[in-house]
PDB file of C-alpha atoms and ligand atoms in Angstrom:
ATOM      1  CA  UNK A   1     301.914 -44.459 119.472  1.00  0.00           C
ATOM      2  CA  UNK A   2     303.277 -43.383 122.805  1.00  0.00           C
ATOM      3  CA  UNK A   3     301.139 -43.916 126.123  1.00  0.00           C
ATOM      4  CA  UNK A   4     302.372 -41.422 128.985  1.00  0.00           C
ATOM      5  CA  UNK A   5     300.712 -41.736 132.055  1.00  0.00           C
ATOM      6  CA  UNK A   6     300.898 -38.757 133.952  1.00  0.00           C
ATOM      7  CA  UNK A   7     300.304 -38.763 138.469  1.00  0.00           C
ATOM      8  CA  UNK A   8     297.435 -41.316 137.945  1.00  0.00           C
ATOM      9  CA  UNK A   9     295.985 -41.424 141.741  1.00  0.00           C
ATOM     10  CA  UNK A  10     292.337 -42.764 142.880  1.00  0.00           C
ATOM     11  CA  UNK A  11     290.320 -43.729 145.720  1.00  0.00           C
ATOM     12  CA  UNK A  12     287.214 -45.198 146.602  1.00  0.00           C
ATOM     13  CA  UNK A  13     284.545 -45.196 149.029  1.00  0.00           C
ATOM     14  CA  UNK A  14     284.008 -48.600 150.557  1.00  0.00           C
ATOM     15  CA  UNK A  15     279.747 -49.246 150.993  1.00  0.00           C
ATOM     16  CA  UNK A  16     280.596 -49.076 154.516  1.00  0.00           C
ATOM     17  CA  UNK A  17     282.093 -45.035 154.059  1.00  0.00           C
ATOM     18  CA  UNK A  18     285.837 -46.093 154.334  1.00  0.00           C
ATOM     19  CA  UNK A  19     288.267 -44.604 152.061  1.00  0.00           C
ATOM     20  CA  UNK A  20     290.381 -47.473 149.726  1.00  0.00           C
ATOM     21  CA  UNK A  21     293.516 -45.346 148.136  1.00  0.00           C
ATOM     22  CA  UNK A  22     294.290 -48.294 145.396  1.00  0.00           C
ATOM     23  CA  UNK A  23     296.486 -45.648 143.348  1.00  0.00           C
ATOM     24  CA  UNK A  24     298.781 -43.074 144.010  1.00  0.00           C
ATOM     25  CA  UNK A  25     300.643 -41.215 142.097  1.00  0.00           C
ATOM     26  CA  UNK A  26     301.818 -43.713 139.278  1.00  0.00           C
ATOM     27  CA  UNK A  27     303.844 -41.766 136.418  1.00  0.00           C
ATOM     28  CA  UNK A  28     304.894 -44.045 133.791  1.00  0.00           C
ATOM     29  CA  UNK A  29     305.951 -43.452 129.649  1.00  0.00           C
ATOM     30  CA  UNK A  30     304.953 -46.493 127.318  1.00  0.00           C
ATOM     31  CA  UNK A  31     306.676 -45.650 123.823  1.00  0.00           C
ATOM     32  CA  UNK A  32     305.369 -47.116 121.010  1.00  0.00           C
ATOM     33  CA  UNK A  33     305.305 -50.928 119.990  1.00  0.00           C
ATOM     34  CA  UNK A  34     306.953 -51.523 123.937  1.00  0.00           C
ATOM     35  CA  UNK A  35     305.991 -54.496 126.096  1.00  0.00           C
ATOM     36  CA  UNK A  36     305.424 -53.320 129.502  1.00  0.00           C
ATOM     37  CA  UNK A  37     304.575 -55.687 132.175  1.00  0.00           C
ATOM     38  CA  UNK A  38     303.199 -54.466 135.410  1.00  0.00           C
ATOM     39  CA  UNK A  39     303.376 -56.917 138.792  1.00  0.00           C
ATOM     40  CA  UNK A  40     301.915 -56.392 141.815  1.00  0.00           C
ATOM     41  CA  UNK A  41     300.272 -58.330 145.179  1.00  0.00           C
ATOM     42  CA  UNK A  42     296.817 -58.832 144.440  1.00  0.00           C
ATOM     43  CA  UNK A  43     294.233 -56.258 145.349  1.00  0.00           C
ATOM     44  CA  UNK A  44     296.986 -53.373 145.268  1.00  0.00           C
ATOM     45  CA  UNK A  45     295.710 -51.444 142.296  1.00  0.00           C
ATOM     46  CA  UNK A  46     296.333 -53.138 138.763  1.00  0.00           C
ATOM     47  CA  UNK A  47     292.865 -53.654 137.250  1.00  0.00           C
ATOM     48  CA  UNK A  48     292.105 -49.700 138.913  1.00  0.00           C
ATOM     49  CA  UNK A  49     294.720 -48.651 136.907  1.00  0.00           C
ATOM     50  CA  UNK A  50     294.214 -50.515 133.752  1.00  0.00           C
ATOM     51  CA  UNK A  51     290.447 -49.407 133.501  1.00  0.00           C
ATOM     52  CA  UNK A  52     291.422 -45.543 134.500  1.00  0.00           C
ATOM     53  CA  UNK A  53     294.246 -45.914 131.358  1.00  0.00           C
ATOM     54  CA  UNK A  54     290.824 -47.497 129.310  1.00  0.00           C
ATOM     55  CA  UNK A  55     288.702 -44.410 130.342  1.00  0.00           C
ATOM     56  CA  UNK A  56     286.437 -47.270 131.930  1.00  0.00           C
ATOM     57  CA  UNK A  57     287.364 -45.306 135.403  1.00  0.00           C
ATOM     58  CA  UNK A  58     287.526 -41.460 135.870  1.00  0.00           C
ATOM     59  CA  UNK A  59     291.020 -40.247 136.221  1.00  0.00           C
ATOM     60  CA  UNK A  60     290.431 -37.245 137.840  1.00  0.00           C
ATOM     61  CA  UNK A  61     291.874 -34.186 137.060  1.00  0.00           C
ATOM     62  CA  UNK A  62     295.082 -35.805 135.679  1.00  0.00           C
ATOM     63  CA  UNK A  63     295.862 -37.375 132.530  1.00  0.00           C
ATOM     64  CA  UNK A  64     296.449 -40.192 130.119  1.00  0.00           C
ATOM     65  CA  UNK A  65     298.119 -38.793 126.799  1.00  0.00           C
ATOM     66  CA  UNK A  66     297.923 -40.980 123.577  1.00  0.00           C
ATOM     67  CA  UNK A  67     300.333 -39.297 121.203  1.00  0.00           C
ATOM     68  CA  UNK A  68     299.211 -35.725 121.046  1.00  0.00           C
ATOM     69  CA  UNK A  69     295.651 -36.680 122.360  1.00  0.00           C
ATOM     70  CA  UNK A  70     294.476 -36.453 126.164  1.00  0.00           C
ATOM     71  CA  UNK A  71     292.011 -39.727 126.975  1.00  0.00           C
ATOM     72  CA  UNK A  72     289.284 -39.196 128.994  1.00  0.00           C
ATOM     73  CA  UNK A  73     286.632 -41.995 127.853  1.00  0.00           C
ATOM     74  CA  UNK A  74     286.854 -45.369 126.033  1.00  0.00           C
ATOM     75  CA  UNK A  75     288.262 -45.610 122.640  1.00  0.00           C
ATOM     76  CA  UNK A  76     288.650 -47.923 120.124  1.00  0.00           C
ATOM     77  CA  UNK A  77     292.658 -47.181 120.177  1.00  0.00           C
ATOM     78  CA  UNK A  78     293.034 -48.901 123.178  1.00  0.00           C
ATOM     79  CA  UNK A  79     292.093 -52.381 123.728  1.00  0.00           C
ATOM     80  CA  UNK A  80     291.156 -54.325 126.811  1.00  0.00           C
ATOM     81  CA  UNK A  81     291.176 -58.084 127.433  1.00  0.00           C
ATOM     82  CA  UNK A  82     290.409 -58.910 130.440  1.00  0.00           C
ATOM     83  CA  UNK A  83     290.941 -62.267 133.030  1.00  0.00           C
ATOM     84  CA  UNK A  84     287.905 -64.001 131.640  1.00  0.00           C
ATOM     85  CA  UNK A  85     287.081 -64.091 128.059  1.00  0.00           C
ATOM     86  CA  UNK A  86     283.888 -62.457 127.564  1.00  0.00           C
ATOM     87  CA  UNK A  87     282.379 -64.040 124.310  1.00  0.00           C
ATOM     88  CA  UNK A  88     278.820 -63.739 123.592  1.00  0.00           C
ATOM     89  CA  UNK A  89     277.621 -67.873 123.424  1.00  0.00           C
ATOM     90  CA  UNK A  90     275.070 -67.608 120.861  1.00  0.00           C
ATOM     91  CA  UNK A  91     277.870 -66.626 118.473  1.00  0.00           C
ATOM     92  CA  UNK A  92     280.158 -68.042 115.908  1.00  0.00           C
ATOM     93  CA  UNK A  93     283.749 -67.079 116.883  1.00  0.00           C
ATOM     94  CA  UNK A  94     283.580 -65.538 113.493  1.00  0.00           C
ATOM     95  CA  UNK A  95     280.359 -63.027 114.573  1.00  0.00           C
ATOM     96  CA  UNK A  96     282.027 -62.860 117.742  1.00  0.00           C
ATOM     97  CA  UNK A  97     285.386 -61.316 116.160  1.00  0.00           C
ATOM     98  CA  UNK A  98     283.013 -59.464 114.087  1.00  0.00           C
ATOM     99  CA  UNK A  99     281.188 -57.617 116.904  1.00  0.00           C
ATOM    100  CA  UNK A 100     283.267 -54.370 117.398  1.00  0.00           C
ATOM    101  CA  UNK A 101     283.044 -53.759 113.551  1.00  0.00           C
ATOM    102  CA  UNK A 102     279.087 -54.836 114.102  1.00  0.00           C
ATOM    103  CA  UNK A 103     278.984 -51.524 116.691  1.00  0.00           C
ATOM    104  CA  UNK A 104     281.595 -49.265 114.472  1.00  0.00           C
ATOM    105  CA  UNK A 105     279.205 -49.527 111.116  1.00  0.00           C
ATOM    106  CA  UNK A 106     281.703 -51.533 109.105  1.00  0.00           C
ATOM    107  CA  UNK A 107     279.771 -52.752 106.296  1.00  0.00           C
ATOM    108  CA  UNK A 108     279.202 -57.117 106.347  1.00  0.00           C
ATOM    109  CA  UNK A 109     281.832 -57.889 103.638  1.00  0.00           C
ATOM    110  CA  UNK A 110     284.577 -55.919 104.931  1.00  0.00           C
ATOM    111  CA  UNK A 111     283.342 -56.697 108.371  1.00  0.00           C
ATOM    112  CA  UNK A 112     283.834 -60.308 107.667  1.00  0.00           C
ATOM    113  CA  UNK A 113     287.339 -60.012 105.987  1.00  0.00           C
ATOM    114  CA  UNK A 114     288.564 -58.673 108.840  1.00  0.00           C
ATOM    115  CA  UNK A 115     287.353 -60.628 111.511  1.00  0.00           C
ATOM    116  CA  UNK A 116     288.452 -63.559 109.222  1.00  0.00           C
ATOM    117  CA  UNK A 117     292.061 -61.677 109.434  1.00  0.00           C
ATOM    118  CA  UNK A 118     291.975 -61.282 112.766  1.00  0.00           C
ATOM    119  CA  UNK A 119     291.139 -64.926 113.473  1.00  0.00           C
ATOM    120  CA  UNK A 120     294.413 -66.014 111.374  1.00  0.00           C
ATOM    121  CA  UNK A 121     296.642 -63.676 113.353  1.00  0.00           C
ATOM    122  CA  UNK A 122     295.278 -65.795 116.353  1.00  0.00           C
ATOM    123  CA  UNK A 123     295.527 -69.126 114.371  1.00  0.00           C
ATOM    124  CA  UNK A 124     292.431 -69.828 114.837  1.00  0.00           C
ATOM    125  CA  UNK A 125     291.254 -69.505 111.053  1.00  0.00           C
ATOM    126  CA  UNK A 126     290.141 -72.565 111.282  1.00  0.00           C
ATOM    127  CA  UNK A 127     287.409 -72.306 113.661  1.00  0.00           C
ATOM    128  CA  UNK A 128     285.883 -69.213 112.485  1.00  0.00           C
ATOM    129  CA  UNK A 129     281.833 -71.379 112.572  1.00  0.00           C
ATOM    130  CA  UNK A 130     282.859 -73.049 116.102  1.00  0.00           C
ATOM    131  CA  UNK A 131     280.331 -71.903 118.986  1.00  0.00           C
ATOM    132  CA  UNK A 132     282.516 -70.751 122.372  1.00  0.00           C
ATOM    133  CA  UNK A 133     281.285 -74.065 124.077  1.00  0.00           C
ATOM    134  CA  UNK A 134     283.179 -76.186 121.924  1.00  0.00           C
ATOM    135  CA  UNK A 135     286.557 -74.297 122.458  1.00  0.00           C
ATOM    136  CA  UNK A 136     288.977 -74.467 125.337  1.00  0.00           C
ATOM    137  CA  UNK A 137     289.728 -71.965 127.641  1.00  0.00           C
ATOM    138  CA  UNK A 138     293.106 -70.604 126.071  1.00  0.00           C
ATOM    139  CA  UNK A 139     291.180 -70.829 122.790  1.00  0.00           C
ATOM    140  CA  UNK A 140     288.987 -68.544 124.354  1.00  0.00           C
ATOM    141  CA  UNK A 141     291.457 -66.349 125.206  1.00  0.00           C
ATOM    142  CA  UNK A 142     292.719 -66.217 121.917  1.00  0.00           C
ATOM    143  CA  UNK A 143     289.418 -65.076 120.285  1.00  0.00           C
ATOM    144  CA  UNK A 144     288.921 -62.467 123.120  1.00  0.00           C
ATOM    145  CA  UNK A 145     292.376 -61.320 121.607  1.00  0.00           C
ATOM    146  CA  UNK A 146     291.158 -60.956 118.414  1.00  0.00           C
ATOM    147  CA  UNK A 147     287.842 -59.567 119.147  1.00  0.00           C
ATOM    148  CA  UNK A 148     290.601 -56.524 120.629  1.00  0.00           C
ATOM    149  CA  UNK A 149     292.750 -56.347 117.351  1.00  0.00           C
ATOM    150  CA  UNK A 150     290.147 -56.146 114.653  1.00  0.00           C
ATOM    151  CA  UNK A 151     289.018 -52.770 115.751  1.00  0.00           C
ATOM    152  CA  UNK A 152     293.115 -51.795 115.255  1.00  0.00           C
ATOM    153  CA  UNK A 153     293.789 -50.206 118.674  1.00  0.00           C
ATOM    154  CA  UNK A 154     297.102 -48.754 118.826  1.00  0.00           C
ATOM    155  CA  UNK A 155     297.832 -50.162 122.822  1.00  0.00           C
ATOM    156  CA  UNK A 156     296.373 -53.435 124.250  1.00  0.00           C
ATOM    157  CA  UNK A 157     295.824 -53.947 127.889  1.00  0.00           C
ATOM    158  CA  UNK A 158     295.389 -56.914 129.474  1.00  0.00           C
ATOM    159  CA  UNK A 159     294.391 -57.896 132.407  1.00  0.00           C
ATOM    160  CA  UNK A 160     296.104 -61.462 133.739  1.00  0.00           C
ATOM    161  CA  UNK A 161     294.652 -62.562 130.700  1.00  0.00           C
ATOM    162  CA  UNK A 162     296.303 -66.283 131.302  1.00  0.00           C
ATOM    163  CA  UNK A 163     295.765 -66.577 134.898  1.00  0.00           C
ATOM    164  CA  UNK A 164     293.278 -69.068 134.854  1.00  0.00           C
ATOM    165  CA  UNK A 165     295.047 -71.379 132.292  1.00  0.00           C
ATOM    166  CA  UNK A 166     296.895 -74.345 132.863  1.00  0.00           C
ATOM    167  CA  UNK A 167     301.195 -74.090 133.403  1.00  0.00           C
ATOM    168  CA  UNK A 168     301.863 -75.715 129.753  1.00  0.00           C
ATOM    169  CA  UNK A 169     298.397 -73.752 127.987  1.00  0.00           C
ATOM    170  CA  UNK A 170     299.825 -70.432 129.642  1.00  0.00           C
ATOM    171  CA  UNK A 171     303.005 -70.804 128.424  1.00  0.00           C
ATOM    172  CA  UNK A 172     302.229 -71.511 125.121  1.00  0.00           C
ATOM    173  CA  UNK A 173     299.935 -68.249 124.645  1.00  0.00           C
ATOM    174  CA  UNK A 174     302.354 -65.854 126.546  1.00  0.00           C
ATOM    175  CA  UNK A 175     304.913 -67.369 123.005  1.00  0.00           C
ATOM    176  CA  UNK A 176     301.656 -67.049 120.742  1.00  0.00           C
ATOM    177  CA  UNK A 177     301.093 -63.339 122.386  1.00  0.00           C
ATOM    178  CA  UNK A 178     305.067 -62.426 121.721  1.00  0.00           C
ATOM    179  CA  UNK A 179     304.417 -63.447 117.881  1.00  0.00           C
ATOM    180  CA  UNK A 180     301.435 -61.424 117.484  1.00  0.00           C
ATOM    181  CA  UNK A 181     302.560 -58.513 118.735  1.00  0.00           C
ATOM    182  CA  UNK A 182     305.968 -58.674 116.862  1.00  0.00           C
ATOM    183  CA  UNK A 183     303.837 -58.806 113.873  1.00  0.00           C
ATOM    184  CA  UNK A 184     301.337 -56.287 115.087  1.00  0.00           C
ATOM    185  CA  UNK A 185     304.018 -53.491 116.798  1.00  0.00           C
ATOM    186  CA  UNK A 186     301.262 -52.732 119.103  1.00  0.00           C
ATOM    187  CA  UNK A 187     302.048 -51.102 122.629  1.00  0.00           C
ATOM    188  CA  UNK A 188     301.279 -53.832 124.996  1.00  0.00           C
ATOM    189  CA  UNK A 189     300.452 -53.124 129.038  1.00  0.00           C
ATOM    190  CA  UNK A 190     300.193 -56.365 130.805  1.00  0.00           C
ATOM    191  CA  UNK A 191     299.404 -57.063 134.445  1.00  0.00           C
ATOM    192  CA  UNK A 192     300.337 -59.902 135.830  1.00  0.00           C
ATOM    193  CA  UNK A 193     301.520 -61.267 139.236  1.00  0.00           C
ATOM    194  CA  UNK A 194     303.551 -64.043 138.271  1.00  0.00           C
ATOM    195  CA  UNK A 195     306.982 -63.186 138.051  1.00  0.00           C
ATOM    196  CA  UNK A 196     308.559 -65.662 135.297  1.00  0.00           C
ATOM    197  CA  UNK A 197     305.875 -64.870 132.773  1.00  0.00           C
ATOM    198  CA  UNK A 198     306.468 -60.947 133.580  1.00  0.00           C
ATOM    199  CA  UNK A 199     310.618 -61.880 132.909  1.00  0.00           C
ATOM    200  CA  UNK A 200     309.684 -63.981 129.676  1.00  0.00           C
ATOM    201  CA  UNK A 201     306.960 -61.370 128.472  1.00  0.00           C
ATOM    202  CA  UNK A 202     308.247 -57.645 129.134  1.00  0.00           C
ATOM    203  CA  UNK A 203     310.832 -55.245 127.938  1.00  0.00           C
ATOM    204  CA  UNK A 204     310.321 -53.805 131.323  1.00  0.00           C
ATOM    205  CA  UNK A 205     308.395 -54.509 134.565  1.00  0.00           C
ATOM    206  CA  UNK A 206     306.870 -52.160 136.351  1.00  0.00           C
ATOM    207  CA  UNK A 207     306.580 -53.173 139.990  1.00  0.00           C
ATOM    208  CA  UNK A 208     304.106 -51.883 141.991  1.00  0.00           C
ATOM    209  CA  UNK A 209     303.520 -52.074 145.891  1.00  0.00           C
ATOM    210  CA  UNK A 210     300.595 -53.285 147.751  1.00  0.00           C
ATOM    211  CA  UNK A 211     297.625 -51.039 148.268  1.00  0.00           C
ATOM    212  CA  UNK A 212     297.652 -48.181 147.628  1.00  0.00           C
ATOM    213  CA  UNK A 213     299.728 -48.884 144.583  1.00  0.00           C
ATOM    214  CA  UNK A 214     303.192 -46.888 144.125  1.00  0.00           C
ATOM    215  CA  UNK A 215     305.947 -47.378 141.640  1.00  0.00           C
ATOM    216  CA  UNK A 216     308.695 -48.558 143.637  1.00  0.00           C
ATOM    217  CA  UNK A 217     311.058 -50.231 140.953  1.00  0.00           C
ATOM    218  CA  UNK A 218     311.442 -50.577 136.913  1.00  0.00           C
ATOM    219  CA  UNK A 219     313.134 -53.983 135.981  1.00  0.00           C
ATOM    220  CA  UNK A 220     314.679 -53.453 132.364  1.00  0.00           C
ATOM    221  CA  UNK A 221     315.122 -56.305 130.643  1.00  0.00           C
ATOM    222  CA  UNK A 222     317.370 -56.055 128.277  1.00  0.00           C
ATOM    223  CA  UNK A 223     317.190 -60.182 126.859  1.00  0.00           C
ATOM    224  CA  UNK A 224     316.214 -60.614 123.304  1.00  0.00           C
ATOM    225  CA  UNK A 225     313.673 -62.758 122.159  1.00  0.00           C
ATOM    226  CA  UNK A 226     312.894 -65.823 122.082  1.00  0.00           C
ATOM    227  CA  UNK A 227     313.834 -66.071 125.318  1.00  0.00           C
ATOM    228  CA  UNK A 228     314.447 -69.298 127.056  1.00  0.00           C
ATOM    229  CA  UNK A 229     313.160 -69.175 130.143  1.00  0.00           C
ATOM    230  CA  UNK A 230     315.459 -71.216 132.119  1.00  0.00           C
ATOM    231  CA  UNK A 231     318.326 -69.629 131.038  1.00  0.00           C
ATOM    232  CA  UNK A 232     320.557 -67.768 133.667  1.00  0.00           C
ATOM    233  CA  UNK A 233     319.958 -64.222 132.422  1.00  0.00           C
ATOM    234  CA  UNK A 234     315.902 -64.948 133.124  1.00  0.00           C
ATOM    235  CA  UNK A 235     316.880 -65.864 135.928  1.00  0.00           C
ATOM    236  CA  UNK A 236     318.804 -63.187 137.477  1.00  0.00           C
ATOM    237  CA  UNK A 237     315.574 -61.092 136.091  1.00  0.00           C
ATOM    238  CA  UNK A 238     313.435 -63.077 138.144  1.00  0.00           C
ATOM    239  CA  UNK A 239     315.478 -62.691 141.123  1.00  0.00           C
ATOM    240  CA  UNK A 240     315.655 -58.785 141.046  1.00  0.00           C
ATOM    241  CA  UNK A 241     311.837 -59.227 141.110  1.00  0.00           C
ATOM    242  CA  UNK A 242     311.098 -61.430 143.559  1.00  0.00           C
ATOM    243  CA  UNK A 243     314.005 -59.792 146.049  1.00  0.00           C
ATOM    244  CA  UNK A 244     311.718 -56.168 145.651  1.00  0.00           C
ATOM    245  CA  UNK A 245     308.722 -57.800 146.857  1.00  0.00           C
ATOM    246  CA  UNK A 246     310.451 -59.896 149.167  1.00  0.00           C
ATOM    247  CA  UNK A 247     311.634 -56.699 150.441  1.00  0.00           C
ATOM    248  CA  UNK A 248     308.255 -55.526 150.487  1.00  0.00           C
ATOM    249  CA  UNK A 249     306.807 -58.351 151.960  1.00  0.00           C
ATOM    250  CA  UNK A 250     309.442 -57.593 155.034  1.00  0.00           C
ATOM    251  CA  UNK A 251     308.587 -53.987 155.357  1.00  0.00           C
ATOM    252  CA  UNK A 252     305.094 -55.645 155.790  1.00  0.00           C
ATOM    253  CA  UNK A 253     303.797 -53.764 152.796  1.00  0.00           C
ATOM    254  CA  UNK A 254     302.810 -56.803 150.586  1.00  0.00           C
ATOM    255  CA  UNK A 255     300.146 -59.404 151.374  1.00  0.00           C
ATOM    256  CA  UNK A 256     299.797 -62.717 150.628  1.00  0.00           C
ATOM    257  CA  UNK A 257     300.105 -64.472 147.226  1.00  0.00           C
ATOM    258  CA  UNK A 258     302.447 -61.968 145.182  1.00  0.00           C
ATOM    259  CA  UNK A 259     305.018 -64.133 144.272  1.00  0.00           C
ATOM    260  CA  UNK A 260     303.988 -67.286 142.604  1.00  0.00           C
TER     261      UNK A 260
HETATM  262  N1  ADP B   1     284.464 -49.663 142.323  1.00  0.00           N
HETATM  263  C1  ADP B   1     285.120 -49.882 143.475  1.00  0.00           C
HETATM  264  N2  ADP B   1     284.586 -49.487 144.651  1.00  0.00           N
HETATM  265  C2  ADP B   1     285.243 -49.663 145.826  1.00  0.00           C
HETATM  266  N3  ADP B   1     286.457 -50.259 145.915  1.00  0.00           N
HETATM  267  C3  ADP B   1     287.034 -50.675 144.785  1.00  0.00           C
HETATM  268  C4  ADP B   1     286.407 -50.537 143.500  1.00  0.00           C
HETATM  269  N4  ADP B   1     287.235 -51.053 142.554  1.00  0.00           N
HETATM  270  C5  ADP B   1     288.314 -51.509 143.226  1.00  0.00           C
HETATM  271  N5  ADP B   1     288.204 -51.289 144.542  1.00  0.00           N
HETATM  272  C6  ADP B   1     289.204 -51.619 145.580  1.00  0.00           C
HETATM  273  O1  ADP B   1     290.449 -51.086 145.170  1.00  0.00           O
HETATM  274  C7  ADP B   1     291.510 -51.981 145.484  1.00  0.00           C
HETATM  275  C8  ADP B   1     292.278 -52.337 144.244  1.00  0.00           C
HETATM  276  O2  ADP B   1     291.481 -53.206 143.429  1.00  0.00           O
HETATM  277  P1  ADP B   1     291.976 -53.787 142.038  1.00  0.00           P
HETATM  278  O3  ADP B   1     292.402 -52.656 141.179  1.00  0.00           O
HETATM  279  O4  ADP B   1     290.897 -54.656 141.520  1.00  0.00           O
HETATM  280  O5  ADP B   1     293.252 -54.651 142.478  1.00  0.00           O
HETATM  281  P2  ADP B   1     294.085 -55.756 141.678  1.00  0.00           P
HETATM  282  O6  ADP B   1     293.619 -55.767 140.256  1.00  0.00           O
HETATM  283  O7  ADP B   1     295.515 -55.334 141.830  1.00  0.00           O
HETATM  284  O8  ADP B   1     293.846 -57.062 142.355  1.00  0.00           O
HETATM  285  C9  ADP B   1     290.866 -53.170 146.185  1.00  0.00           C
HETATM  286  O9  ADP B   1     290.957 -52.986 147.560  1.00  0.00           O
HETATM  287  C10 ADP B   1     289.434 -53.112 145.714  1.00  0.00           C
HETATM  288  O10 ADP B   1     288.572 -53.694 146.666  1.00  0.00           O
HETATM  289 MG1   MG B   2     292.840 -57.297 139.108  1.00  0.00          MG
END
């Protein structure tokens, strides 16, 4: 289903009374089953935006159209996974998986059938009676994805969702990630500010300046998958990237840390 985001702007008021602009005036179309990535310097606006798109944040006065339907609060058609897996300790990955359907009403059998489904597309079938203590972190990350799918949004956002993981563990789930949703056809939306896994991941990147956050350049990439990522094409996909927020970095619009 297509996400159109329609002159998304927002500001805050710091504790201290000063006005943060982190948005303004982002217009952007994600069609249906599309891999979007969005980069950006840290602190200019990407988690703002993704929890406005979740109805987590207000959006003011303008809008946020799934399909036909304007979004104005959370809803189980769009999914969220966020930097840190947020798994409840005292449950089985199974219960965990489980927990949406818990909320929705789903009755135990089904309830169970699905999380059990959702666990396989995560290959983590497995481990359905493991605690999250005796996981590892990209594991974790893996059941926070399924925790997202068994409620069948239609778009999943995600929020640097491999950040914290090690080089060869990240790499591994951004190729788990592409299999899932080739099998799912959901409409991804993932923030990022590393520039090779936006290249590897995305049919397009959005990139997005520092603070307040603008749309300054799409990257199309027009590489079919699996893509190897140190071929020459990535490469010159990388480079397009990292010359905009070099660029930006000139124009002393971009802070520290936006390229690695
Ligand atoms: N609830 C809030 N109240 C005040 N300022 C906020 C709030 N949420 C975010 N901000 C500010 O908005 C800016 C953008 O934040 P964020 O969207 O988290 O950036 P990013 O995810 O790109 O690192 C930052 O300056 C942040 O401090
Ligand atoms: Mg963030």
């Amino acid at each position: 289903m297509e996400l159109k985001i329609t002159d998304i702007s927002k500001s805050f008021t710091s504790t201290t009374g000063e006005r943060i602009e982190a948005l303004r005036h982002i217009s952007f179309t994600a069609s249906e089953g599309r891999f979007i990535c969005i980069i950006g310097p840290s602190g200019c606006g990407k988690t703002t935006l993704l929890r406005i798109i979740s109805g987590l944040e207000p959006s003011g006065e303008n809008g946020i159209m799934l399909g036909e339907r304007e979004l104005n609060s959370p809803t189980n058609e769009i999914g969220y996974i966020f930097q840190e897996p947020t798994l409840f300790p005292w449950r089985t990955l199974l219960k965990n998986v489980g927990f949406g359907l818990e909320i929705a009403g789903v009755e135990k059998h089904l309830r169970r059938q699905r999380a059990m489904a959702a666990l396989e597309l995560v290959e983590l079938q497995d481990f359905g009676d493991f605690y999250p203590k005796e996981i590892s972190g990209g594991m974790k990350q893996r059941v926070a994805l399924a925790m997202a799918l068994v409620v069948e949004p239609k778009v999943l956002l995600m929020d640097e969702p491999f950040a914290s993981l090690d080089c060869q563990t990240r790499n591994h789930m951004q190729a788990a990630l592409l299999r899932i949703w080739e099998k799912t056809g959901k409409t991804v939306i993932f923030v990022t500010h590393n520039v090779e896994e936006a290249a590897f991941l995305g049919d397009e990147i959005i990139c997005l300046t520092s603070r307040p956050a603008q749309i300054k350049k799409v990257v199309k990439v027009p590489l079919s998958r699996p893509r190897d990522r140190t071929s020459p094409e990535l490469n010159t996909i990388r480079k397009e990237i990292l010359t905009f927020l070099e660029e930006e970095r000139k124009a002393g619009r971009l802070s520290v840390g936006a390229s690695d």
